[in-house]
PDB file of C-alpha atoms in Angstrom:
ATOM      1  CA  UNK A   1      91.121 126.453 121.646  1.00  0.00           C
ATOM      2  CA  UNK A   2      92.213 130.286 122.484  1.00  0.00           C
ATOM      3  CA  UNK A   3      91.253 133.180 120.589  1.00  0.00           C
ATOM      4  CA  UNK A   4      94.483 133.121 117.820  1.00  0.00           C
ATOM      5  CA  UNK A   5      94.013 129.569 116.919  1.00  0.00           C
ATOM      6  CA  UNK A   6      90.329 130.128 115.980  1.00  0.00           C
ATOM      7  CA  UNK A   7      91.294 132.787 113.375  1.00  0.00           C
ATOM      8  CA  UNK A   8      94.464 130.696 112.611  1.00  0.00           C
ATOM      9  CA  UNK A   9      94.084 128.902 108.479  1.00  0.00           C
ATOM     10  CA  UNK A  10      93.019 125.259 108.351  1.00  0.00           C
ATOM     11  CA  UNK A  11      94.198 123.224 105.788  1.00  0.00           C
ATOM     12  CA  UNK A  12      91.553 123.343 102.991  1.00  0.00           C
ATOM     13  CA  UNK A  13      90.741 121.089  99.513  1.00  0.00           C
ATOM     14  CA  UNK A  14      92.675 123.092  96.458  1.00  0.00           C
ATOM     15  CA  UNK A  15      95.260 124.604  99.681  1.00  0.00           C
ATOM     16  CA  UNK A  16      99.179 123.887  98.764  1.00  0.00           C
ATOM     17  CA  UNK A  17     100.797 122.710 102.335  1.00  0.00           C
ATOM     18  CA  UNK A  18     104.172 122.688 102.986  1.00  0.00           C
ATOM     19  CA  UNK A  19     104.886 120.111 105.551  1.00  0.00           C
ATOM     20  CA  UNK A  20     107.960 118.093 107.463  1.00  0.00           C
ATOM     21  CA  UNK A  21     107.245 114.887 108.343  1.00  0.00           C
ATOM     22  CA  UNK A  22     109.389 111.165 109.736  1.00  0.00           C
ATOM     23  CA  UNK A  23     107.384 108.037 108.186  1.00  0.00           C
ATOM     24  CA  UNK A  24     108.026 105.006 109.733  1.00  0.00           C
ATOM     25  CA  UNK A  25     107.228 101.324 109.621  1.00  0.00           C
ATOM     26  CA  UNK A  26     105.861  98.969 112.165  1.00  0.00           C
ATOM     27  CA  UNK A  27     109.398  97.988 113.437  1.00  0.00           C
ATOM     28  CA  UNK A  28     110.067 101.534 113.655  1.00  0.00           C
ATOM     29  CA  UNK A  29     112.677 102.048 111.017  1.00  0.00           C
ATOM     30  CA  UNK A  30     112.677 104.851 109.090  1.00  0.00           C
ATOM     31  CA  UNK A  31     111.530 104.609 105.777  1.00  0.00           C
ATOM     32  CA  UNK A  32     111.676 108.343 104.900  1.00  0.00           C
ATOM     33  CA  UNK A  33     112.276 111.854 106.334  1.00  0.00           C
ATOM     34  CA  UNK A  34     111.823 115.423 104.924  1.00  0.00           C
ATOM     35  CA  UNK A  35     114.035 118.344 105.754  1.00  0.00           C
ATOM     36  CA  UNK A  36     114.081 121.761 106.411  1.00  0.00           C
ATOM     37  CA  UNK A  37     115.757 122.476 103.360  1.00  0.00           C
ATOM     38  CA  UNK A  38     113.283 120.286 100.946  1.00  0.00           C
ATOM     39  CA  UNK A  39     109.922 119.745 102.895  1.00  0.00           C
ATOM     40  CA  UNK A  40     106.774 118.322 101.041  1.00  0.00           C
ATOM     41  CA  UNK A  41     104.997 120.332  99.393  1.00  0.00           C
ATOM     42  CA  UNK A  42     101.309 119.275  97.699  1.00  0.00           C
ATOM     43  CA  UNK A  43      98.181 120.782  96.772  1.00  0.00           C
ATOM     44  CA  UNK A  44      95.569 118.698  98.661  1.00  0.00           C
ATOM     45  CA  UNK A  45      92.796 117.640  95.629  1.00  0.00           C
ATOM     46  CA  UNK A  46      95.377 117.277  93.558  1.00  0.00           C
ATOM     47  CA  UNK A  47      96.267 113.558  94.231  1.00  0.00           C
ATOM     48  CA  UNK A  48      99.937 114.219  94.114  1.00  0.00           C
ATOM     49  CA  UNK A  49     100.135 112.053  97.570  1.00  0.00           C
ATOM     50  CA  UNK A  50      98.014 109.180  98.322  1.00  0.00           C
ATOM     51  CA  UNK A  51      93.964 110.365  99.998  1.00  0.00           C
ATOM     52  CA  UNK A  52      94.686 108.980 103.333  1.00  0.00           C
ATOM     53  CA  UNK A  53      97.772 111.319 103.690  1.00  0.00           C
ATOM     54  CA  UNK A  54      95.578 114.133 102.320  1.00  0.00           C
ATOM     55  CA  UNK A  55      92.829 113.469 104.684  1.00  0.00           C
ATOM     56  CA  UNK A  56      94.828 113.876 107.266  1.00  0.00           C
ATOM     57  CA  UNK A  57      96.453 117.071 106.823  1.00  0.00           C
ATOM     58  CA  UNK A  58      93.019 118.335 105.620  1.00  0.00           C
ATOM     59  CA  UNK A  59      91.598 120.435 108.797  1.00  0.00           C
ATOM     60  CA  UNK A  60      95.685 120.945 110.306  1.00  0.00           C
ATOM     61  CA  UNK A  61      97.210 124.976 111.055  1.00  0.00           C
ATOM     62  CA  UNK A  62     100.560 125.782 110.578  1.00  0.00           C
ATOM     63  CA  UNK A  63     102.743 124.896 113.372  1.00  0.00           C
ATOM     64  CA  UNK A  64     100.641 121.807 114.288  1.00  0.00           C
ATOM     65  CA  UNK A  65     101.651 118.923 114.831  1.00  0.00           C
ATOM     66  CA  UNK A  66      99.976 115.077 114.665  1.00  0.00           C
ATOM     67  CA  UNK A  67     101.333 111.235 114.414  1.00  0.00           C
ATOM     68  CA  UNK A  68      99.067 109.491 111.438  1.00  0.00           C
ATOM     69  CA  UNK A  69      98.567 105.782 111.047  1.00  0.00           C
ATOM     70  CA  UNK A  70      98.144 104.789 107.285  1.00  0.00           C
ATOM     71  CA  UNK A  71      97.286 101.172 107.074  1.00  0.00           C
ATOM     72  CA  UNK A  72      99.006  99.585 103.877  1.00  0.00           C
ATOM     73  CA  UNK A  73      95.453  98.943 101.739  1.00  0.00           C
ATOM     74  CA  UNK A  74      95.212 103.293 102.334  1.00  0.00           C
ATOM     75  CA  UNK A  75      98.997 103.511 101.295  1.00  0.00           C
ATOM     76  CA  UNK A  76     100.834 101.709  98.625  1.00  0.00           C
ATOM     77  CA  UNK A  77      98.369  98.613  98.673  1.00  0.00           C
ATOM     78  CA  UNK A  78      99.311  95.314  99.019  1.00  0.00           C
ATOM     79  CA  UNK A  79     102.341  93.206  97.712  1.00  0.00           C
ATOM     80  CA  UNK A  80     100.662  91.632  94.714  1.00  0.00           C
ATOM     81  CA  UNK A  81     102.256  88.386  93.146  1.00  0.00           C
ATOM     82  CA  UNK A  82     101.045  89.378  89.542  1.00  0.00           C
ATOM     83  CA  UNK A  83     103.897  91.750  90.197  1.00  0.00           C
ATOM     84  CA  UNK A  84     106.633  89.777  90.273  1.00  0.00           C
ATOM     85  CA  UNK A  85     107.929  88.038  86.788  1.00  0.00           C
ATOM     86  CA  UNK A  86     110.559  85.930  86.021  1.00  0.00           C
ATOM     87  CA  UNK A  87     111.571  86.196  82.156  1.00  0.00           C
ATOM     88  CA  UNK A  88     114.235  84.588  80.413  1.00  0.00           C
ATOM     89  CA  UNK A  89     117.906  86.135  80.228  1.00  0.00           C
ATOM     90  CA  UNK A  90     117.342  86.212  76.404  1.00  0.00           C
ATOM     91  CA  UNK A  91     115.118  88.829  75.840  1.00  0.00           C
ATOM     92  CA  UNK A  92     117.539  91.009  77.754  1.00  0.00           C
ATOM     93  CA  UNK A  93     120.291  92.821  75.884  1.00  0.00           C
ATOM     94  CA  UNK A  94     123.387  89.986  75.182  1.00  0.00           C
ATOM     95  CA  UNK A  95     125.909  91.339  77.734  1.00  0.00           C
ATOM     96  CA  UNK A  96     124.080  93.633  79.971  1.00  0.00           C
ATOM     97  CA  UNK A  97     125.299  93.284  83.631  1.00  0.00           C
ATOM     98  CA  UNK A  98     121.905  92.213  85.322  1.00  0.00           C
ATOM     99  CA  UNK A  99     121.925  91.622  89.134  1.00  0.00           C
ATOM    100  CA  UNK A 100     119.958  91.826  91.771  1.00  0.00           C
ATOM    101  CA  UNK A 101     118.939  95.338  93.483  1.00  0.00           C
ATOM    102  CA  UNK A 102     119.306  96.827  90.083  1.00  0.00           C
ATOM    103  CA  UNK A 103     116.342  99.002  88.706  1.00  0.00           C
ATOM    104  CA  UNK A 104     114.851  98.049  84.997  1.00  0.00           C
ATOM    105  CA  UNK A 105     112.599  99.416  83.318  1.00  0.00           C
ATOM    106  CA  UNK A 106     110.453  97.299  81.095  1.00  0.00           C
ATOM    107  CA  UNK A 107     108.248  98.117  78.109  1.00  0.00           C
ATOM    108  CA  UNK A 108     105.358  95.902  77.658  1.00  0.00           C
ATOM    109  CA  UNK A 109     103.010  94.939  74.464  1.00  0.00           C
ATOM    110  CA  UNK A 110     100.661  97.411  75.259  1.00  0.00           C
ATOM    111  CA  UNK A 111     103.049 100.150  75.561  1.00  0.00           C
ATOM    112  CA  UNK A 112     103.239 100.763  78.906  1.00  0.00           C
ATOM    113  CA  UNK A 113     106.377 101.252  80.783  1.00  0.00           C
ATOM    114  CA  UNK A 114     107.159 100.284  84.558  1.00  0.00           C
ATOM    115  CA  UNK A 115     109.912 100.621  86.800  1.00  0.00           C
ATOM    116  CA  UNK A 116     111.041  96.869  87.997  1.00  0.00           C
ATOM    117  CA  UNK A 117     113.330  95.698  90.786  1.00  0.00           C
ATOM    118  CA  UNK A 118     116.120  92.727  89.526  1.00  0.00           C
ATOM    119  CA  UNK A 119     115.606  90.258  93.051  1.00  0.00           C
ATOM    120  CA  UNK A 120     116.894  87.523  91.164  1.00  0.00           C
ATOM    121  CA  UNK A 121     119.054  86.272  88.484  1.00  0.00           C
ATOM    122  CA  UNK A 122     119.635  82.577  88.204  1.00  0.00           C
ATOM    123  CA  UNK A 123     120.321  80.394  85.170  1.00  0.00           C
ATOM    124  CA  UNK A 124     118.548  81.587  82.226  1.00  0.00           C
ATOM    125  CA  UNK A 125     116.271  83.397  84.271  1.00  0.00           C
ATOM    126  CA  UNK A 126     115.828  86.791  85.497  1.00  0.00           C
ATOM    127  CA  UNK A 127     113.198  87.630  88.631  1.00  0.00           C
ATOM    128  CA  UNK A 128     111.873  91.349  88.339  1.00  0.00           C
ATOM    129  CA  UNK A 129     109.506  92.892  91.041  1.00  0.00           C
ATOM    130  CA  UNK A 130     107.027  95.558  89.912  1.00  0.00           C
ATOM    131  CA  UNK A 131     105.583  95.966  93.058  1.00  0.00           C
ATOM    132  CA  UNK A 132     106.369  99.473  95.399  1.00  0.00           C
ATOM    133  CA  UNK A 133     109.318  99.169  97.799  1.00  0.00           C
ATOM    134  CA  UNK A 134     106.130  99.955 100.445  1.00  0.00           C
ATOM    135  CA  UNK A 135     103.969  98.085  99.238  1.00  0.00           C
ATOM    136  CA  UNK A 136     102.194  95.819 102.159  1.00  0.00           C
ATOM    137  CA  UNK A 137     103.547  98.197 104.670  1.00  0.00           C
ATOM    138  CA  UNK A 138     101.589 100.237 107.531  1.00  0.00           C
ATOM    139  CA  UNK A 139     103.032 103.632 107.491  1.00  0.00           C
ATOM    140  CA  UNK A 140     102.983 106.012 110.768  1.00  0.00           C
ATOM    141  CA  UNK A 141     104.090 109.288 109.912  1.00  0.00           C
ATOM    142  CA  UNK A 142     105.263 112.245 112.739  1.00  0.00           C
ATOM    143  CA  UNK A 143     104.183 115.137 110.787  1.00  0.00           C
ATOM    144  CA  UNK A 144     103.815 119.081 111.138  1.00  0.00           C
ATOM    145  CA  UNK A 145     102.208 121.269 108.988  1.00  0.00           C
ATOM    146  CA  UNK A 146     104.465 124.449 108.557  1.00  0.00           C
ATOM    147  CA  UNK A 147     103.211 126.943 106.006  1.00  0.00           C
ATOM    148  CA  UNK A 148      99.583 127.130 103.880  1.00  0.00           C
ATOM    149  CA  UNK A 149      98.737 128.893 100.737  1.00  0.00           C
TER     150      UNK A 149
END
């Protein structure tokens, strides 16, 4: 290490990072990209991205520049079955278009809302999957740290 990256800032609990960054799955598709226009921007501590993704940009300068392996269980967890329900087409709205790749959101008895994914519609019967779009996927993200506050 020379003399200006010993004085240069490290990445630091309660720090907000600005960061670009290409995630990837195992396959190598892209799942996600920032750009220099709209980078991501968190306060590490703050849990506004997942702890593995915060651990590793913990300790990072601006300008440098790592690949990180998030294993799915450190991500979005896995894909969990209890996630997936299949209701009947009556309790939906008479009419409503429903097909699959359409978003629904669902209020339950307790309240709660959550975000569900149509992958099925057959007769009488409507398959909705709560579960992230990541969800049982290992991540690898290129990423760069480019400004600290």
């Amino acid at each position: 290490m020379n003399a200006a990256e010993t004085f240069r800032r490290r990445a630091a609990e309660g720090d907000t990072v600005s960061l670009q960054y290409i995630g990837t799955l195992d396959d190598g598709r892209i799942f996600d990209r920032t750009t220099d226009e709209a980078p991501l921007v968190f306060t590490l501590g703050a849990g506004e991205v997942f702890p593995a993704l915060e651990e590793a940009v913990t300790g990072m300068a601006p300008g440098e520049a790592k690949n990180v392996f998030i294993p799915a269980a450190a991500a979005y967890g896995p894909r969990r079955k209890e996630n997936v329900l299949t209701l009947k087409r009556e309790i939906f709205p008479p009419g409503r278009d429903i097909s699959p790749g359409q978003k629904l959101s669902l209020r339950f008895s307790d309240g709660s809302e959550r975000l569900m994914l149509v992958v099925g519609v057959a007769e009488g019967e409507v398959t909705l999957d709560g579960n992230h779009a990541l969800a049982g996927q290992d991540l690898t993200f290129a990423l760069r740290v480019d400004r600290i506050e």
